Structures are given as structure tokens and as C-alpha cells.
Amino acid sequence: MNPIADQYIAGLKQAYFDHHGGEAWEHFEKIRHGLSDTNIQELKRIYPDIPDALISLLEYADGTYRRQYAGERMAFYFLGSDVEEYPYYLLPSDKIIENRNLAVKFYAGYINREYEEVEIDNRIAERAHAMNWLHFSDCMNGGGSSQLFIDFSPSEKGTYGQIVRFLHDPDEFSVIADSFEAYLNMLMDKGYDFIHEYDFE
């Protein structure tokens, strides 16, 4: 396993236990499983530079939202963002594959700067036709308010593989980390602040 991913999972487990979510974590541990070899190969075919840390997370658990494990449909907070204390899910590998054109389909007008009122980080390229984004996470309401992407087509001011966060109402696109590993380190540095005791009351 990728060392950053391994460290992240260990810290996330501790955060669950620290916030009285140990029972929820132990149940998740019993039923979760990783992605298939077929999906690993397909992800690497579509995204040759997919980060090892993301593959490691998916090898640990193939998604935590609308993913069936042992006949149970899972909804389990696994990630966060720069939005304080706001939880996100890890998408299943088949949904990542299915959503490969989602960013272009829904956000082309934004990326082409057709809406002046939408704030867009200048590290994001103004070339919707050439967008190569990997959608790996939806926020707690299923992505209606926020989504996370790995950007393999940044502007000259950006970094290949940077993490883009879309936030709705008001709509904005921001780069929140220069890489997926930097993103995981950010969540660890923030103390997994998206895990709350009231989630387990």
C-alpha cells in the first residue's frame, strides 16, 4: 500500500474511535473490500497517471457511497476538503470510470469562463474541450453541493495532478492541493475535522 494512504487510513480509524464512531468503523472494516483487478486496469487505461495513493484507498475500500458490501448499501464518510468540517465520500471505482466525462458534460461553460459571476482558480485551464479530470469524491449530500477532481489538464500556472474542488451556490472552482498525496496530508493536518461525534449519536 502507498505509505501516505496507509497513514491516512490509520489516522481516519483513530478519528472515528476518538469521536465515538468505533462501532461504525468496525462494521465498515468487516464488510468492505477493494476494487477488482479489472477495474484497476481500466482506471489505469483511462487515467495512466492515476495516483498510487488513490489506487491504495480503492484497494482498501472500493467506494463508500451507494456501494453495496455484503448486501448493505454503504454511506460512510471517508474524505474531506478545505471546506471546514464538511465530509465527503470516496466514489466506487465503477462510478469513477462511469463519470470520466462528467466534468466536461456539466462544467464546460464554467471552464470556458462563460459566466463572469463564477469564481474559477487561474490554475485551472480555460480549455473545456481538453479537460481531463478524474472525479473521485462527492460531498455528504451526494455531490449536490461539492465534488472533488484530480486535474490532469491544468493551466500553465497550475500543477499536473492538482486537486480541484467544485462548490455550489455560489458556484466556484478552487485548487485545494497540488497533488493527491498533498490533499491527504492536508486532511491529516486538519485532524480529520470532517468526523463529528454527532454523526454517531
mmCIF file with all atom_site columns, N, CA and C in Angstrom, residues 53-125:
data_model
loop_
_atom_site.group_PDB
_atom_site.id
_atom_site.type_symbol
_atom_site.label_atom_id
_atom_site.label_alt_id
_atom_site.label_comp_id
_atom_site.label_asym_id
_atom_site.label_entity_id
_atom_site.label_seq_id
_atom_site.pdbx_PDB_ins_code
_atom_site.Cartn_x
_atom_site.Cartn_y
_atom_site.Cartn_z
_atom_site.occupancy
_atom_site.B_iso_or_equiv
_atom_site.pdbx_formal_charge
_atom_site.auth_seq_id
_atom_site.auth_comp_id
_atom_site.auth_asym_id
_atom_site.auth_atom_id
_atom_site.pdbx_PDB_model_num
ATOM 1   N N  . ALA A 1 53  ? -1.674  6.554  -4.425  1.00 0.00 ? 53  ALA A N  1
ATOM 2   C CA . ALA A 1 53  ? -2.394  6.711  -3.158  1.00 0.00 ? 53  ALA A CA 1
ATOM 3   C C  . ALA A 1 53  ? -3.898  6.507  -3.348  1.00 0.00 ? 53  ALA A C  1
ATOM 4   N N  . LEU A 1 54  ? -4.445  6.964  -4.468  1.00 0.00 ? 54  LEU A N  1
ATOM 5   C CA . LEU A 1 54  ? -5.872  6.749  -4.729  1.00 0.00 ? 54  LEU A CA 1
ATOM 6   C C  . LEU A 1 54  ? -6.150  5.280  -4.996  1.00 0.00 ? 54  LEU A C  1
ATOM 7   N N  . ILE A 1 55  ? -5.299  4.645  -5.783  1.00 0.00 ? 55  ILE A N  1
ATOM 8   C CA . ILE A 1 55  ? -5.464  3.199  -6.020  1.00 0.00 ? 55  ILE A CA 1
ATOM 9   C C  . ILE A 1 55  ? -5.428  2.456  -4.685  1.00 0.00 ? 55  ILE A C  1
ATOM 10  N N  . SER A 1 56  ? -4.528  2.836  -3.787  1.00 0.00 ? 56  SER A N  1
ATOM 11  C CA . SER A 1 56  ? -4.428  2.175  -2.482  1.00 0.00 ? 56  SER A CA 1
ATOM 12  C C  . SER A 1 56  ? -5.700  2.348  -1.668  1.00 0.00 ? 56  SER A C  1
ATOM 13  N N  . LEU A 1 57  ? -6.279  3.544  -1.693  1.00 0.00 ? 57  LEU A N  1
ATOM 14  C CA . LEU A 1 57  ? -7.542  3.744  -0.978  1.00 0.00 ? 57  LEU A CA 1
ATOM 15  C C  . LEU A 1 57  ? -8.633  2.850  -1.551  1.00 0.00 ? 57  LEU A C  1
ATOM 16  N N  . LEU A 1 58  ? -8.676  2.742  -2.873  1.00 0.00 ? 58  LEU A N  1
ATOM 17  C CA . LEU A 1 58  ? -9.687  1.905  -3.521  1.00 0.00 ? 58  LEU A CA 1
ATOM 18  C C  . LEU A 1 58  ? -9.417  0.419  -3.294  1.00 0.00 ? 58  LEU A C  1
ATOM 19  N N  . GLU A 1 59  ? -8.169  0.056  -3.134  1.00 0.00 ? 59  GLU A N  1
ATOM 20  C CA . GLU A 1 59  ? -7.839  -1.335 -2.800  1.00 0.00 ? 59  GLU A CA 1
ATOM 21  C C  . GLU A 1 59  ? -8.279  -1.667 -1.377  1.00 0.00 ? 59  GLU A C  1
ATOM 22  N N  . TYR A 1 60  ? -8.296  -0.662 -0.543  1.00 0.00 ? 60  TYR A N  1
ATOM 23  C CA . TYR A 1 60  ? -8.766  -0.850 0.834   1.00 0.00 ? 60  TYR A CA 1
ATOM 24  C C  . TYR A 1 60  ? -10.291 -0.924 0.877   1.00 0.00 ? 60  TYR A C  1
ATOM 25  N N  . ALA A 1 61  ? -10.950 0.014  0.189   1.00 0.00 ? 61  ALA A N  1
ATOM 26  C CA . ALA A 1 61  ? -12.416 0.048  0.132   1.00 0.00 ? 61  ALA A CA 1
ATOM 27  C C  . ALA A 1 61  ? -12.827 0.623  -1.209  1.00 0.00 ? 61  ALA A C  1
ATOM 28  N N  . ASP A 1 62  ? -13.548 -0.157 -1.976  1.00 0.00 ? 62  ASP A N  1
ATOM 29  C CA . ASP A 1 62  ? -13.956 0.278  -3.320  1.00 0.00 ? 62  ASP A CA 1
ATOM 30  C C  . ASP A 1 62  ? -15.174 1.185  -3.243  1.00 0.00 ? 62  ASP A C  1
ATOM 31  N N  . GLY A 1 63  ? -14.960 2.333  -2.608  1.00 0.00 ? 63  GLY A N  1
ATOM 32  C CA . GLY A 1 63  ? -16.021 3.328  -2.506  1.00 0.00 ? 63  GLY A CA 1
ATOM 33  C C  . GLY A 1 63  ? -16.776 3.245  -1.190  1.00 0.00 ? 63  GLY A C  1
ATOM 34  N N  . THR A 1 64  ? -17.324 4.408  -0.784  1.00 0.00 ? 64  THR A N  1
ATOM 35  C CA . THR A 1 64  ? -18.064 4.449  0.475   1.00 0.00 ? 64  THR A CA 1
ATOM 36  C C  . THR A 1 64  ? -19.428 5.117  0.310   1.00 0.00 ? 64  THR A C  1
ATOM 37  N N  . TYR A 1 65  ? -19.912 5.218  -0.915  1.00 0.00 ? 65  TYR A N  1
ATOM 38  C CA . TYR A 1 65  ? -21.228 5.825  -1.141  1.00 0.00 ? 65  TYR A CA 1
ATOM 39  C C  . TYR A 1 65  ? -21.966 5.055  -2.229  1.00 0.00 ? 65  TYR A C  1
ATOM 40  N N  . ARG A 1 66  ? -23.186 4.644  -1.889  1.00 0.00 ? 66  ARG A N  1
ATOM 41  C CA . ARG A 1 66  ? -24.013 3.869  -2.806  1.00 0.00 ? 66  ARG A CA 1
ATOM 42  C C  . ARG A 1 66  ? -23.263 2.641  -3.323  1.00 0.00 ? 66  ARG A C  1
ATOM 43  N N  . ARG A 1 67  ? -22.488 2.066  -2.435  1.00 0.00 ? 67  ARG A N  1
ATOM 44  C CA . ARG A 1 67  ? -21.702 0.879  -2.764  1.00 0.00 ? 67  ARG A CA 1
ATOM 45  C C  . ARG A 1 67  ? -22.171 -0.259 -1.868  1.00 0.00 ? 67  ARG A C  1
ATOM 46  N N  . GLN A 1 68  ? -22.549 -1.365 -2.480  1.00 0.00 ? 68  GLN A N  1
ATOM 47  C CA . GLN A 1 68  ? -23.037 -2.489 -1.689  1.00 0.00 ? 68  GLN A CA 1
ATOM 48  C C  . GLN A 1 68  ? -21.891 -3.385 -1.248  1.00 0.00 ? 68  GLN A C  1
ATOM 49  N N  . TYR A 1 69  ? -21.845 -3.611 0.045   1.00 0.00 ? 69  TYR A N  1
ATOM 50  C CA . TYR A 1 69  ? -20.936 -4.582 0.645   1.00 0.00 ? 69  TYR A CA 1
ATOM 51  C C  . TYR A 1 69  ? -21.780 -5.553 1.463   1.00 0.00 ? 69  TYR A C  1
ATOM 52  N N  . ALA A 1 70  ? -21.621 -6.837 1.189   1.00 0.00 ? 70  ALA A N  1
ATOM 53  C CA . ALA A 1 70  ? -22.357 -7.868 1.930   1.00 0.00 ? 70  ALA A CA 1
ATOM 54  C C  . ALA A 1 70  ? -23.851 -7.573 1.943   1.00 0.00 ? 70  ALA A C  1
ATOM 55  N N  . GLY A 1 71  ? -24.373 -7.096 0.824   1.00 0.00 ? 71  GLY A N  1
ATOM 56  C CA . GLY A 1 71  ? -25.795 -6.830 0.697   1.00 0.00 ? 71  GLY A CA 1
ATOM 57  C C  . GLY A 1 71  ? -26.259 -5.538 1.338   1.00 0.00 ? 71  GLY A C  1
ATOM 58  N N  . GLU A 1 72  ? -25.337 -4.744 1.888   1.00 0.00 ? 72  GLU A N  1
ATOM 59  C CA . GLU A 1 72  ? -25.679 -3.486 2.550   1.00 0.00 ? 72  GLU A CA 1
ATOM 60  C C  . GLU A 1 72  ? -25.193 -2.313 1.716   1.00 0.00 ? 72  GLU A C  1
ATOM 61  N N  . ARG A 1 73  ? -26.102 -1.369 1.469   1.00 0.00 ? 73  ARG A N  1
ATOM 62  C CA . ARG A 1 73  ? -25.712 -0.175 0.705   1.00 0.00 ? 73  ARG A CA 1
ATOM 63  C C  . ARG A 1 73  ? -25.001 0.801  1.632   1.00 0.00 ? 73  ARG A C  1
ATOM 64  N N  . MET A 1 74  ? -23.776 1.112  1.297   1.00 0.00 ? 74  MET A N  1
ATOM 65  C CA . MET A 1 74  ? -22.894 1.855  2.189   1.00 0.00 ? 74  MET A CA 1
ATOM 66  C C  . MET A 1 74  ? -23.010 3.364  1.984   1.00 0.00 ? 74  MET A C  1
ATOM 67  N N  . ALA A 1 75  ? -22.979 4.111  3.107   1.00 0.00 ? 75  ALA A N  1
ATOM 68  C CA . ALA A 1 75  ? -22.827 5.560  3.110   1.00 0.00 ? 75  ALA A CA 1
ATOM 69  C C  . ALA A 1 75  ? -21.917 5.875  4.285   1.00 0.00 ? 75  ALA A C  1
ATOM 70  N N  . PHE A 1 76  ? -20.637 6.118  4.011   1.00 0.00 ? 76  PHE A N  1
ATOM 71  C CA . PHE A 1 76  ? -19.617 6.182  5.063   1.00 0.00 ? 76  PHE A CA 1
ATOM 72  C C  . PHE A 1 76  ? -18.659 7.316  4.756   1.00 0.00 ? 76  PHE A C  1
ATOM 73  N N  . TYR A 1 77  ? -18.548 8.273  5.673   1.00 0.00 ? 77  TYR A N  1
ATOM 74  C CA . TYR A 1 77  ? -17.663 9.418  5.451   1.00 0.00 ? 77  TYR A CA 1
ATOM 75  C C  . TYR A 1 77  ? -16.203 8.970  5.460   1.00 0.00 ? 77  TYR A C  1
ATOM 76  N N  . PHE A 1 78  ? -15.474 9.389  4.432   1.00 0.00 ? 78  PHE A N  1
ATOM 77  C CA . PHE A 1 78  ? -14.115 8.885  4.255   1.00 0.00 ? 78  PHE A CA 1
ATOM 78  C C  . PHE A 1 78  ? -13.115 9.983  3.915   1.00 0.00 ? 78  PHE A C  1
ATOM 79  N N  . LEU A 1 79  ? -13.598 11.121 3.402   1.00 0.00 ? 79  LEU A N  1
ATOM 80  C CA . LEU A 1 79  ? -12.717 12.202 2.950   1.00 0.00 ? 79  LEU A CA 1
ATOM 81  C C  . LEU A 1 79  ? -13.267 13.552 3.390   1.00 0.00 ? 79  LEU A C  1
ATOM 82  N N  . GLY A 1 80  ? -12.470 14.589 3.182   1.00 0.00 ? 80  GLY A N  1
ATOM 83  C CA . GLY A 1 80  ? -12.887 15.952 3.459   1.00 0.00 ? 80  GLY A CA 1
ATOM 84  C C  . GLY A 1 80  ? -12.331 16.875 2.392   1.00 0.00 ? 80  GLY A C  1
ATOM 85  N N  . SER A 1 81  ? -12.335 18.170 2.677   1.00 0.00 ? 81  SER A N  1
ATOM 86  C CA . SER A 1 81  ? -11.761 19.135 1.739   1.00 0.00 ? 81  SER A CA 1
ATOM 87  C C  . SER A 1 81  ? -11.287 20.339 2.537   1.00 0.00 ? 81  SER A C  1
ATOM 88  N N  . ASP A 1 82  ? -11.086 21.466 1.843   1.00 0.00 ? 82  ASP A N  1
ATOM 89  C CA . ASP A 1 82  ? -10.724 22.694 2.534   1.00 0.00 ? 82  ASP A CA 1
ATOM 90  C C  . ASP A 1 82  ? -11.940 23.359 3.169   1.00 0.00 ? 82  ASP A C  1
ATOM 91  N N  . VAL A 1 83  ? -13.132 22.870 2.844   1.00 0.00 ? 83  VAL A N  1
ATOM 92  C CA . VAL A 1 83  ? -14.352 23.386 3.463   1.00 0.00 ? 83  VAL A CA 1
ATOM 93  C C  . VAL A 1 83  ? -14.418 22.826 4.879   1.00 0.00 ? 83  VAL A C  1
ATOM 94  N N  . GLU A 1 84  ? -14.356 23.686 5.847   1.00 0.00 ? 84  GLU A N  1
ATOM 95  C CA . GLU A 1 84  ? -14.190 23.265 7.238   1.00 0.00 ? 84  GLU A CA 1
ATOM 96  C C  . GLU A 1 84  ? -15.285 22.309 7.706   1.00 0.00 ? 84  GLU A C  1
ATOM 97  N N  . GLU A 1 85  ? -14.856 21.171 8.238   1.00 0.00 ? 85  GLU A N  1
ATOM 98  C CA . GLU A 1 85  ? -15.724 20.194 8.905   1.00 0.00 ? 85  GLU A CA 1
ATOM 99  C C  . GLU A 1 85  ? -16.792 19.611 7.994   1.00 0.00 ? 85  GLU A C  1
ATOM 100 N N  . TYR A 1 86  ? -16.545 19.586 6.696   1.00 0.00 ? 86  TYR A N  1
ATOM 101 C CA . TYR A 1 86  ? -17.561 19.090 5.749   1.00 0.00 ? 86  TYR A CA 1
ATOM 102 C C  . TYR A 1 86  ? -17.112 17.751 5.190   1.00 0.00 ? 86  TYR A C  1
ATOM 103 N N  . PRO A 1 87  ? -17.892 16.667 5.398   1.00 0.00 ? 87  PRO A N  1
ATOM 104 C CA . PRO A 1 87  ? -17.466 15.326 4.982   1.00 0.00 ? 87  PRO A CA 1
ATOM 105 C C  . PRO A 1 87  ? -17.783 15.000 3.525   1.00 0.00 ? 87  PRO A C  1
ATOM 106 N N  . TYR A 1 88  ? -16.983 14.085 2.989   1.00 0.00 ? 88  TYR A N  1
ATOM 107 C CA . TYR A 1 88  ? -17.133 13.604 1.622   1.00 0.00 ? 88  TYR A CA 1
ATOM 108 C C  . TYR A 1 88  ? -17.029 12.075 1.613   1.00 0.00 ? 88  TYR A C  1
ATOM 109 N N  . TYR A 1 89  ? -17.552 11.496 0.531   1.00 0.00 ? 89  TYR A N  1
ATOM 110 C CA . TYR A 1 89  ? -17.443 10.060 0.300   1.00 0.00 ? 89  TYR A CA 1
ATOM 111 C C  . TYR A 1 89  ? -16.357 9.772  -0.739  1.00 0.00 ? 89  TYR A C  1
ATOM 112 N N  . LEU A 1 90  ? -15.785 8.593  -0.673  1.00 0.00 ? 90  LEU A N  1
ATOM 113 C CA . LEU A 1 90  ? -14.919 8.088  -1.737  1.00 0.00 ? 90  LEU A CA 1
ATOM 114 C C  . LEU A 1 90  ? -15.800 7.372  -2.747  1.00 0.00 ? 90  LEU A C  1
ATOM 115 N N  . LEU A 1 91  ? -15.732 7.770  -4.012  1.00 0.00 ? 91  LEU A N  1
ATOM 116 C CA . LEU A 1 91  ? -16.557 7.131  -5.028  1.00 0.00 ? 91  LEU A CA 1
ATOM 117 C C  . LEU A 1 91  ? -16.034 5.734  -5.346  1.00 0.00 ? 91  LEU A C  1
ATOM 118 N N  . PRO A 1 92  ? -16.932 4.791  -5.660  1.00 0.00 ? 92  PRO A N  1
ATOM 119 C CA . PRO A 1 92  ? -16.504 3.456  -6.107  1.00 0.00 ? 92  PRO A CA 1
ATOM 120 C C  . PRO A 1 92  ? -15.794 3.538  -7.456  1.00 0.00 ? 92  PRO A C  1
ATOM 121 N N  . SER A 1 93  ? -14.933 2.565  -7.724  1.00 0.00 ? 93  SER A N  1
ATOM 122 C CA . SER A 1 93  ? -14.159 2.578  -8.962  1.00 0.00 ? 93  SER A CA 1
ATOM 123 C C  . SER A 1 93  ? -15.044 2.559  -10.202 1.00 0.00 ? 93  SER A C  1
ATOM 124 N N  . ASP A 1 94  ? -16.152 1.825  -10.146 1.00 0.00 ? 94  ASP A N  1
ATOM 125 C CA . ASP A 1 94  ? -17.008 1.791  -11.342 1.00 0.00 ? 94  ASP A CA 1
ATOM 126 C C  . ASP A 1 94  ? -17.665 3.137  -11.596 1.00 0.00 ? 94  ASP A C  1
ATOM 127 N N  . LYS A 1 95  ? -17.939 3.901  -10.524 1.00 0.00 ? 95  LYS A N  1
ATOM 128 C CA . LYS A 1 95  ? -18.511 5.234  -10.687 1.00 0.00 ? 95  LYS A CA 1
ATOM 129 C C  . LYS A 1 95  ? -17.455 6.213  -11.211 1.00 0.00 ? 95  LYS A C  1
ATOM 130 N N  . ILE A 1 96  ? -16.209 6.071  -10.764 1.00 0.00 ? 96  ILE A N  1
ATOM 131 C CA . ILE A 1 96  ? -15.122 6.900  -11.294 1.00 0.00 ? 96  ILE A CA 1
ATOM 132 C C  . ILE A 1 96  ? -14.982 6.672  -12.795 1.00 0.00 ? 96  ILE A C  1
ATOM 133 N N  . ILE A 1 97  ? -15.055 5.420  -13.203 1.00 0.00 ? 97  ILE A N  1
ATOM 134 C CA . ILE A 1 97  ? -14.962 5.080  -14.628 1.00 0.00 ? 97  ILE A CA 1
ATOM 135 C C  . ILE A 1 97  ? -16.160 5.647  -15.386 1.00 0.00 ? 97  ILE A C  1
ATOM 136 N N  . GLU A 1 98  ? -17.332 5.463  -14.829 1.00 0.00 ? 98  GLU A N  1
ATOM 137 C CA . GLU A 1 98  ? -18.570 5.942  -15.463 1.00 0.00 ? 98  GLU A CA 1
ATOM 138 C C  . GLU A 1 98  ? -18.580 7.465  -15.599 1.00 0.00 ? 98  GLU A C  1
ATOM 139 N N  . ASN A 1 99  ? -17.990 8.165  -14.628 1.00 0.00 ? 99  ASN A N  1
ATOM 140 C CA . ASN A 1 99  ? -18.028 9.628  -14.592 1.00 0.00 ? 99  ASN A CA 1
ATOM 141 C C  . ASN A 1 99  ? -16.862 10.293 -15.319 1.00 0.00 ? 99  ASN A C  1
ATOM 142 N N  . ARG A 1 100 ? -16.161 9.576  -16.161 1.00 0.00 ? 100 ARG A N  1
ATOM 143 C CA . ARG A 1 100 ? -14.950 10.146 -16.772 1.00 0.00 ? 100 ARG A CA 1
ATOM 144 C C  . ARG A 1 100 ? -15.239 11.389 -17.604 1.00 0.00 ? 100 ARG A C  1
ATOM 145 N N  . ASN A 1 101 ? -16.461 11.533 -18.122 1.00 0.00 ? 101 ASN A N  1
ATOM 146 C CA . ASN A 1 101 ? -16.800 12.710 -18.923 1.00 0.00 ? 101 ASN A CA 1
ATOM 147 C C  . ASN A 1 101 ? -17.708 13.682 -18.179 1.00 0.00 ? 101 ASN A C  1
ATOM 148 N N  . LEU A 1 102 ? -17.901 13.458 -16.885 1.00 0.00 ? 102 LEU A N  1
ATOM 149 C CA . LEU A 1 102 ? -18.836 14.278 -16.118 1.00 0.00 ? 102 LEU A CA 1
ATOM 150 C C  . LEU A 1 102 ? -18.431 15.741 -16.087 1.00 0.00 ? 102 LEU A C  1
ATOM 151 N N  . ALA A 1 103 ? -17.148 16.019 -15.863 1.00 0.00 ? 103 ALA A N  1
ATOM 152 C CA . ALA A 1 103 ? -16.700 17.407 -15.744 1.00 0.00 ? 103 ALA A CA 1
ATOM 153 C C  . ALA A 1 103 ? -16.958 18.190 -17.022 1.00 0.00 ? 103 ALA A C  1
ATOM 154 N N  . VAL A 1 104 ? -16.659 17.588 -18.154 1.00 0.00 ? 104 VAL A N  1
ATOM 155 C CA . VAL A 1 104 ? -16.891 18.261 -19.440 1.00 0.00 ? 104 VAL A CA 1
ATOM 156 C C  . VAL A 1 104 ? -18.386 18.455 -19.663 1.00 0.00 ? 104 VAL A C  1
ATOM 157 N N  . LYS A 1 105 ? -19.163 17.441 -19.348 1.00 0.00 ? 105 LYS A N  1
ATOM 158 C CA . LYS A 1 105 ? -20.610 17.479 -19.584 1.00 0.00 ? 105 LYS A CA 1
ATOM 159 C C  . LYS A 1 105 ? -21.290 18.596 -18.803 1.00 0.00 ? 105 LYS A C  1
ATOM 160 N N  . PHE A 1 106 ? -20.938 18.752 -17.547 1.00 0.00 ? 106 PHE A N  1
ATOM 161 C CA . PHE A 1 106 ? -21.649 19.692 -16.688 1.00 0.00 ? 106 PHE A CA 1
ATOM 162 C C  . PHE A 1 106 ? -20.952 21.044 -16.510 1.00 0.00 ? 106 PHE A C  1
ATOM 163 N N  . TYR A 1 107 ? -19.645 21.105 -16.716 1.00 0.00 ? 107 TYR A N  1
ATOM 164 C CA . TYR A 1 107 ? -18.921 22.317 -16.332 1.00 0.00 ? 107 TYR A CA 1
ATOM 165 C C  . TYR A 1 107 ? -18.176 22.990 -17.480 1.00 0.00 ? 107 TYR A C  1
ATOM 166 N N  . ALA A 1 108 ? -18.406 22.572 -18.712 1.00 0.00 ? 108 ALA A N  1
ATOM 167 C CA . ALA A 1 108 ? -17.676 23.145 -19.848 1.00 0.00 ? 108 ALA A CA 1
ATOM 168 C C  . ALA A 1 108 ? -17.848 24.658 -19.921 1.00 0.00 ? 108 ALA A C  1
ATOM 169 N N  . GLY A 1 109 ? -19.065 25.137 -19.750 1.00 0.00 ? 109 GLY A N  1
ATOM 170 C CA . GLY A 1 109 ? -19.308 26.571 -19.827 1.00 0.00 ? 109 GLY A CA 1
ATOM 171 C C  . GLY A 1 109 ? -18.556 27.343 -18.765 1.00 0.00 ? 109 GLY A C  1
ATOM 172 N N  . TYR A 1 110 ? -18.496 26.775 -17.570 1.00 0.00 ? 110 TYR A N  1
ATOM 173 C CA . TYR A 1 110 ? -17.749 27.412 -16.493 1.00 0.00 ? 110 TYR A CA 1
ATOM 174 C C  . TYR A 1 110 ? -16.256 27.481 -16.835 1.00 0.00 ? 110 TYR A C  1
ATOM 175 N N  . ILE A 1 111 ? -15.706 26.340 -17.257 1.00 0.00 ? 111 ILE A N  1
ATOM 176 C CA . ILE A 1 111 ? -14.275 26.259 -17.527 1.00 0.00 ? 111 ILE A CA 1
ATOM 177 C C  . ILE A 1 111 ? -13.885 27.183 -18.677 1.00 0.00 ? 111 ILE A C  1
ATOM 178 N N  . ASN A 1 112 ? -14.780 27.365 -19.633 1.00 0.00 ? 112 ASN A N  1
ATOM 179 C CA . ASN A 1 112 ? -14.528 28.296 -20.739 1.00 0.00 ? 112 ASN A CA 1
ATOM 180 C C  . ASN A 1 112 ? -14.774 29.752 -20.347 1.00 0.00 ? 112 ASN A C  1
ATOM 181 N N  . ARG A 1 113 ? -15.063 29.987 -19.053 1.00 0.00 ? 113 ARG A N  1
ATOM 182 C CA . ARG A 1 113 ? -15.259 31.336 -18.498 1.00 0.00 ? 113 ARG A CA 1
ATOM 183 C C  . ARG A 1 113 ? -16.424 32.066 -19.162 1.00 0.00 ? 113 ARG A C  1
ATOM 184 N N  . GLU A 1 114 ? -17.532 31.341 -19.359 1.00 0.00 ? 114 GLU A N  1
ATOM 185 C CA . GLU A 1 114 ? -18.716 31.946 -19.963 1.00 0.00 ? 114 GLU A CA 1
ATOM 186 C C  . GLU A 1 114 ? -19.585 32.662 -18.939 1.00 0.00 ? 114 GLU A C  1
ATOM 187 N N  . TYR A 1 115 ? -19.306 32.467 -17.646 1.00 0.00 ? 115 TYR A N  1
ATOM 188 C CA . TYR A 1 115 ? -20.125 33.060 -16.589 1.00 0.00 ? 115 TYR A CA 1
ATOM 189 C C  . TYR A 1 115 ? -19.212 33.866 -15.662 1.00 0.00 ? 115 TYR A C  1
ATOM 190 N N  . GLU A 1 116 ? -19.270 35.173 -15.793 1.00 0.00 ? 116 GLU A N  1
ATOM 191 C CA . GLU A 1 116 ? -18.363 36.038 -15.044 1.00 0.00 ? 116 GLU A CA 1
ATOM 192 C C  . GLU A 1 116 ? -18.552 35.932 -13.537 1.00 0.00 ? 116 GLU A C  1
ATOM 193 N N  . GLU A 1 117 ? -19.757 35.577 -13.110 1.00 0.00 ? 117 GLU A N  1
ATOM 194 C CA . GLU A 1 117 ? -20.034 35.529 -11.682 1.00 0.00 ? 117 GLU A CA 1
ATOM 195 C C  . GLU A 1 117 ? -19.470 34.286 -10.998 1.00 0.00 ? 117 GLU A C  1
ATOM 196 N N  . VAL A 1 118 ? -18.974 33.318 -11.791 1.00 0.00 ? 118 VAL A N  1
ATOM 197 C CA . VAL A 1 118 ? -18.430 32.083 -11.226 1.00 0.00 ? 118 VAL A CA 1
ATOM 198 C C  . VAL A 1 118 ? -16.929 32.242 -11.018 1.00 0.00 ? 118 VAL A C  1
ATOM 199 N N  . GLU A 1 119 ? -16.484 32.076 -9.778  1.00 0.00 ? 119 GLU A N  1
ATOM 200 C CA . GLU A 1 119 ? -15.070 32.212 -9.451  1.00 0.00 ? 119 GLU A CA 1
ATOM 201 C C  . GLU A 1 119 ? -14.321 30.940 -9.820  1.00 0.00 ? 119 GLU A C  1
ATOM 202 N N  . ILE A 1 120 ? -13.283 31.078 -10.642 1.00 0.00 ? 120 ILE A N  1
ATOM 203 C CA . ILE A 1 120 ? -12.508 29.925 -11.099 1.00 0.00 ? 120 ILE A CA 1
ATOM 204 C C  . ILE A 1 120 ? -11.021 30.210 -10.907 1.00 0.00 ? 120 ILE A C  1
ATOM 205 N N  . ASP A 1 121 ? -10.364 29.334 -10.218 1.00 0.00 ? 121 ASP A N  1
ATOM 206 C CA . ASP A 1 121 ? -8.939  29.433 -9.930  1.00 0.00 ? 121 ASP A CA 1
ATOM 207 C C  . ASP A 1 121 ? -8.159  29.518 -11.245 1.00 0.00 ? 121 ASP A C  1
ATOM 208 N N  . ASN A 1 122 ? -7.179  30.426 -11.320 1.00 0.00 ? 122 ASN A N  1
ATOM 209 C CA . ASN A 1 122 ? -6.428  30.585 -12.573 1.00 0.00 ? 122 ASN A CA 1
ATOM 210 C C  . ASN A 1 122 ? -5.463  29.433 -12.827 1.00 0.00 ? 122 ASN A C  1
ATOM 211 N N  . ARG A 1 123 ? -5.352  28.509 -11.894 1.00 0.00 ? 123 ARG A N  1
ATOM 212 C CA . ARG A 1 123 ? -4.566  27.307 -12.137 1.00 0.00 ? 123 ARG A CA 1
ATOM 213 C C  . ARG A 1 123 ? -5.345  26.253 -12.927 1.00 0.00 ? 123 ARG A C  1
ATOM 214 N N  . ILE A 1 124 ? -6.629  26.539 -13.187 1.00 0.00 ? 124 ILE A N  1
ATOM 215 C CA . ILE A 1 124 ? -7.479  25.666 -13.999 1.00 0.00 ? 124 ILE A CA 1
ATOM 216 C C  . ILE A 1 124 ? -7.513  26.218 -15.417 1.00 0.00 ? 124 ILE A C  1
ATOM 217 N N  . ALA A 1 125 ? -7.228  25.376 -16.388 1.00 0.00 ? 125 ALA A N  1
ATOM 218 C CA . ALA A 1 125 ? -7.124  25.815 -17.781 1.00 0.00 ? 125 ALA A CA 1
ATOM 219 C C  . ALA A 1 125 ? -8.476  26.223 -18.350 1.00 0.00 ? 125 ALA A C  1
#
